[in-house]
XYZ file of N, CA, C and O in Angstrom:
388
model
N 11.751 -19.731 -15.376
C 12.274 -18.025 -15.188
C 13.533 -18.033 -15.736
O 14.266 -16.949 -16.363
N 14.508 -19.081 -15.475
C 15.891 -19.266 -16.029
C 16.034 -19.207 -17.471
O 16.848 -18.799 -18.241
N 14.921 -19.803 -18.264
C 14.896 -20.061 -19.624
C 14.689 -18.731 -19.995
O 15.281 -18.092 -21.020
N 13.641 -17.572 -19.562
C 13.705 -16.538 -19.856
C 15.048 -15.343 -19.814
O 15.243 -14.595 -20.554
N 15.154 -15.881 -18.646
C 16.543 -15.037 -18.250
C 17.729 -15.239 -19.221
O 18.398 -14.424 -19.777
N 17.894 -16.426 -19.498
C 18.832 -16.954 -20.592
C 18.686 -16.383 -22.132
O 19.400 -15.824 -22.763
N 17.241 -16.097 -22.401
C 16.719 -15.736 -23.875
C 17.237 -14.190 -23.578
O 17.789 -13.814 -24.746
N 16.519 -13.451 -22.643
C 17.076 -12.253 -22.264
C 18.595 -11.764 -22.894
O 18.939 -10.846 -23.313
N 19.365 -12.491 -21.826
C 21.064 -12.660 -22.091
C 21.227 -12.758 -23.135
O 22.421 -12.224 -23.801
N 21.064 -13.790 -23.801
C 21.391 -14.017 -25.251
C 21.231 -13.157 -26.251
O 21.952 -12.624 -26.976
N 19.828 -12.385 -26.093
C 19.460 -11.500 -27.380
C 20.374 -10.111 -26.790
O 21.017 -9.625 -27.925
N 20.630 -9.764 -25.654
C 21.594 -8.706 -25.484
C 23.168 -9.001 -26.146
O 23.529 -8.048 -26.417
N 23.428 -10.358 -25.666
C 24.876 -10.680 -26.201
C 24.986 -10.733 -27.605
O 25.682 -10.146 -28.285
N 23.872 -11.246 -28.195
C 23.878 -10.886 -29.746
C 23.806 -9.863 -30.363
O 24.313 -9.525 -31.256
N 23.009 -8.894 -29.649
C 22.772 -7.172 -30.130
C 24.330 -6.881 -29.817
O 24.742 -5.980 -30.966
N 24.973 -6.866 -28.975
C 26.279 -6.459 -28.695
C 27.542 -6.796 -29.590
O 28.408 -6.351 -30.074
N 27.038 -8.501 -29.926
C 28.254 -8.799 -30.834
C 28.048 -8.653 -32.285
O 28.862 -8.209 -32.996
N 26.700 -8.055 -32.591
C 26.525 -7.631 -33.995
C 26.738 -6.406 -34.413
O 27.136 -6.153 -35.832
N 27.233 -5.400 -33.380
C 27.331 -4.026 -33.767
C 28.752 -3.820 -34.490
O 28.942 -3.521 -35.519
N 29.749 -4.451 -33.696
C 31.185 -4.252 -34.336
C 31.183 -5.279 -35.848
O 31.811 -4.823 -36.763
N 30.501 -6.224 -35.589
C 30.641 -6.859 -36.563
C 29.880 -6.617 -38.014
O 30.480 -6.777 -38.981
N 28.959 -6.208 -37.840
C 28.068 -5.418 -38.786
C 28.980 -3.944 -39.536
O 28.792 -3.919 -40.811
N 29.595 -3.155 -38.386
C 30.203 -2.231 -38.847
C 31.298 -2.866 -39.945
O 31.889 -2.117 -40.926
N 32.092 -3.435 -39.220
C 33.310 -4.001 -40.069
C 32.782 -5.111 -41.125
O 33.548 -4.899 -42.454
N 31.760 -5.392 -41.366
C 31.169 -6.213 -42.174
C 30.785 -5.330 -43.587
O 30.937 -5.773 -44.566
N 30.037 -4.343 -43.213
C 30.044 -3.399 -44.224
C 31.104 -2.800 -44.935
O 31.298 -2.486 -46.060
N 32.074 -2.654 -43.986
C 33.414 -2.173 -44.653
C 33.902 -2.820 -45.413
O 34.685 -2.741 -46.578
N 33.993 -4.214 -45.040
C 34.673 -5.407 -45.697
C 33.785 -5.730 -47.152
O 34.677 -5.695 -47.994
N 32.451 -5.516 -46.895
C 31.855 -5.398 -48.316
C 32.181 -4.190 -49.264
O 32.582 -4.386 -50.616
N 32.405 -3.189 -48.801
C 32.697 -1.692 -49.562
C 34.088 -2.196 -50.167
O 34.523 -1.852 -51.501
N 35.109 -2.750 -49.391
C 36.402 -3.028 -49.982
C 36.414 -4.049 -50.970
O 37.066 -3.865 -51.882
N 35.607 -4.924 -50.846
C 35.390 -5.916 -51.735
C 34.605 -5.401 -53.044
O 35.152 -5.814 -54.348
N 33.720 -4.815 -53.069
C 32.909 -3.937 -54.135
C 34.024 -2.999 -54.904
O 33.850 -2.954 -56.200
N 35.074 -2.354 -54.154
C 35.893 -1.483 -55.172
C 36.934 -2.312 -55.647
O 37.640 -1.848 -57.041
N 37.112 -3.838 -55.051
C 38.249 -4.432 -55.752
C 37.732 -5.680 -55.625
O 38.305 -6.556 -54.759
N 36.953 -6.351 -56.771
C 36.744 -7.960 -56.415
C 37.512 -8.805 -56.574
O 37.355 -9.867 -56.092
N 38.880 -8.668 -56.839
C 40.079 -9.617 -57.167
C 40.538 -9.878 -55.770
O 40.959 -11.077 -55.573
N 40.298 -8.978 -54.750
C 41.241 -9.284 -53.381
C 39.816 -9.679 -52.510
O 39.384 -8.816 -51.837
N 39.975 -10.882 -52.411
C 38.551 -11.522 -51.324
C 39.649 -11.612 -49.773
O 38.640 -11.815 -48.957
N 40.791 -11.896 -49.877
C 41.397 -12.214 -48.512
C 41.219 -10.939 -47.717
O 40.942 -11.183 -46.502
N 41.277 -9.964 -48.119
C 40.992 -8.497 -46.853
C 39.984 -8.559 -46.483
O 39.905 -8.442 -45.296
N 38.842 -8.337 -47.359
C 37.483 -8.697 -46.781
C 37.176 -9.523 -45.712
O 36.522 -9.526 -44.727
N 37.576 -10.797 -46.105
C 37.233 -11.985 -45.260
C 38.219 -11.801 -43.876
O 37.562 -11.621 -42.669
N 39.369 -11.079 -43.915
C 40.303 -10.931 -42.673
C 39.521 -9.728 -41.823
O 39.353 -9.667 -40.643
N 39.092 -8.775 -42.689
C 38.302 -7.750 -42.018
C 37.058 -7.974 -41.102
O 36.742 -7.892 -39.950
N 36.018 -9.089 -41.761
C 34.638 -9.642 -41.515
C 35.387 -10.361 -40.099
O 34.557 -10.290 -38.983
N 36.382 -11.358 -39.902
C 36.649 -11.990 -38.914
C 37.001 -11.377 -37.791
O 36.965 -11.516 -36.668
N 37.935 -10.415 -38.304
C 38.178 -9.310 -37.340
C 36.887 -8.825 -36.274
O 37.095 -8.446 -35.194
N 36.051 -8.208 -37.230
C 34.790 -7.905 -36.545
C 34.140 -8.622 -35.720
O 33.621 -8.231 -34.763
N 34.228 -10.155 -36.282
C 33.440 -11.030 -35.330
C 34.344 -11.314 -34.027
O 33.603 -11.355 -32.783
N 35.731 -11.191 -34.209
C 36.345 -11.445 -32.917
C 36.180 -10.413 -32.080
O 36.000 -10.405 -30.467
N 36.201 -9.231 -32.559
C 35.934 -7.701 -31.746
C 34.849 -7.777 -31.173
O 34.633 -7.394 -29.964
N 33.646 -8.296 -31.746
C 32.137 -8.225 -31.213
C 32.139 -9.477 -30.330
O 31.644 -9.066 -28.981
N 32.839 -10.680 -30.348
C 32.774 -11.564 -29.136
C 33.542 -11.218 -27.942
O 33.124 -11.288 -26.783
N 34.828 -10.196 -28.098
C 35.435 -9.617 -26.983
C 34.713 -8.752 -26.513
O 34.812 -8.848 -25.183
N 34.295 -7.778 -27.179
C 33.335 -6.663 -26.438
C 32.086 -7.400 -25.774
O 31.913 -6.944 -24.432
N 31.192 -8.282 -26.152
C 30.232 -8.782 -25.468
C 30.720 -9.435 -24.394
O 30.014 -9.561 -23.300
N 31.656 -10.445 -24.245
C 32.035 -11.112 -23.094
C 32.603 -10.266 -21.930
O 32.584 -10.376 -20.854
N 33.385 -9.153 -22.707
C 33.966 -8.193 -21.684
C 32.827 -7.585 -20.813
O 32.625 -7.386 -19.531
N 31.729 -7.077 -21.677
C 30.785 -6.148 -20.916
C 29.761 -7.434 -19.955
O 29.379 -7.150 -18.921
N 29.625 -8.829 -20.634
C 28.925 -9.456 -19.931
C 29.528 -10.062 -18.441
O 29.165 -10.101 -17.617
N 30.869 -9.809 -18.064
C 31.532 -10.534 -16.998
C 31.685 -9.042 -16.318
O 31.701 -9.423 -14.934
N 32.110 -8.083 -16.862
C 32.275 -6.872 -15.895
C 31.104 -6.331 -15.302
O 31.187 -5.973 -13.967
N 30.029 -6.007 -16.146
C 28.912 -5.329 -15.470
C 27.746 -6.242 -15.756
O 26.597 -6.128 -14.980
N 27.311 -7.189 -16.507
C 26.041 -7.728 -17.028
C 25.270 -7.062 -17.910
O 25.595 -5.638 -18.455
N 24.843 -7.877 -18.880
C 24.286 -7.409 -20.193
C 23.172 -6.200 -19.969
O 23.102 -5.500 -20.290
N 22.354 -7.262 -19.084
C 20.976 -6.372 -18.750
C 21.298 -4.996 -18.350
O 20.835 -3.914 -18.556
N 22.312 -4.762 -17.426
C 22.575 -3.518 -16.592
C 23.076 -2.590 -17.639
O 22.691 -1.387 -17.419
N 24.163 -3.284 -18.203
C 24.821 -2.340 -19.275
C 23.465 -1.689 -20.482
O 23.793 -0.376 -20.441
N 22.703 -2.571 -20.858
C 21.700 -1.908 -21.797
C 20.772 -1.178 -20.970
O 20.254 0.018 -21.805
N 20.602 -1.339 -19.922
C 19.331 -0.629 -19.068
C 19.954 0.964 -18.836
O 19.445 2.109 -18.815
N 21.487 1.092 -18.902
C 22.075 2.243 -18.281
C 22.149 3.011 -19.934
O 22.086 4.423 -19.913
N 22.352 2.218 -20.747
C 22.508 2.965 -22.275
C 20.860 3.578 -22.378
O 21.000 4.787 -23.003
N 19.948 2.912 -22.158
C 18.714 3.145 -22.682
C 18.211 4.132 -21.650
O 16.925 4.674 -21.957
N 18.351 4.427 -20.521
C 17.888 5.237 -19.416
C 17.988 6.781 -19.968
O 19.006 7.220 -20.752
N 16.920 7.575 -19.575
C 16.830 9.021 -19.980
C 16.952 9.841 -18.827
O 15.709 10.083 -18.363
N 18.305 10.053 -18.352
C 18.026 10.838 -16.949
C 17.319 12.356 -17.289
O 17.060 13.142 -16.485
N 17.351 12.841 -18.620
C 16.843 13.955 -18.921
C 15.494 14.406 -18.459
O 14.662 15.390 -18.432
N 14.737 12.981 -18.739
C 13.114 13.237 -18.561
C 13.125 12.903 -17.137
O 11.619 13.147 -16.803
N 13.962 12.650 -16.086
C 13.450 12.359 -14.626
C 12.899 13.652 -14.162
O 11.967 13.556 -13.257
N 13.473 15.003 -14.671
C 12.966 15.939 -13.790
C 11.247 16.181 -14.296
O 10.701 16.782 -13.659
N 10.836 15.763 -15.303
C 9.511 15.798 -15.716
C 8.554 14.815 -15.029
O 7.362 14.857 -15.388
N 8.986 13.451 -14.642
C 8.148 12.621 -13.982
C 7.767 13.084 -12.584
O 8.391 13.604 -11.933
N 6.363 12.698 -12.738
C 5.744 12.982 -11.473
C 4.923 11.556 -10.844
O 4.700 10.713 -11.767
N 4.749 11.648 -9.545
C 4.125 10.435 -8.996
C 2.606 10.490 -9.218
O 2.178 11.585 -9.825
N 2.063 9.498 -9.128
C 0.697 9.303 -9.429
C -0.089 10.268 -8.550
O -1.192 10.685 -9.040
N 0.489 10.514 -7.225
C -0.378 11.396 -6.392
C -0.552 13.009 -6.972
O -1.268 13.512 -6.838
N 0.893 13.141 -7.464
C 0.853 14.732 -7.910
C -0.009 14.670 -9.354
O -0.449 15.749 -9.606
N -0.112 13.760 -10.006
C -0.846 13.588 -11.161
C -2.290 13.808 -11.108
O -2.906 14.462 -11.544
N -2.577 13.025 -9.788
C -4.126 13.646 -9.428
C -4.339 14.770 -8.968
O -5.268 15.251 -9.075
N -3.518 15.353 -8.395
C -3.706 16.473 -7.604
C -3.630 17.684 -8.673
O -4.576 18.592 -8.984
N -2.899 17.344 -9.692
C -2.814 18.351 -10.941
C -3.908 18.574 -11.582
O -4.552 19.248 -12.435
N -4.641 17.139 -11.984
C -5.693 16.875 -12.510
C -6.738 17.599 -12.050
O -7.691 18.199 -12.532
N -7.083 17.409 -10.555
C -8.061 18.026 -9.633
C -8.001 19.603 -9.852
O -9.098 20.319 -9.901
N -6.803 20.394 -10.173
C -6.527 21.637 -9.891
C -7.213 22.175 -11.396
O -7.724 23.001 -11.489
N -7.240 21.160 -12.185
C -7.680 21.710 -13.564
C -9.013 21.807 -13.844
O -9.363 22.329 -14.598
N -9.593 21.107 -12.967
C -11.201 20.998 -13.098
C -11.914 22.285 -12.658
O -11.907 23.259 -12.444
């Protein structure tokens, strides 16, 4: 079980790390594409994105926990009012007959 928990936490950490890294990486590529002679700035931007990703992932991991953080992001409270218990579903099905 600890291996599975480690893998899940690792995937969440990697996901949170990749968000700022990819955004700044795409921006660095755009800067390099416009001016191919200047390679230093895109490298600095990419390293800054990696550092920001590490800081963000570690802060969330230490403060709240990665699984809790992503479960709150993926929760949909708008649909809670539409959910019904199994008993209510069975009663509703019986009324339709």
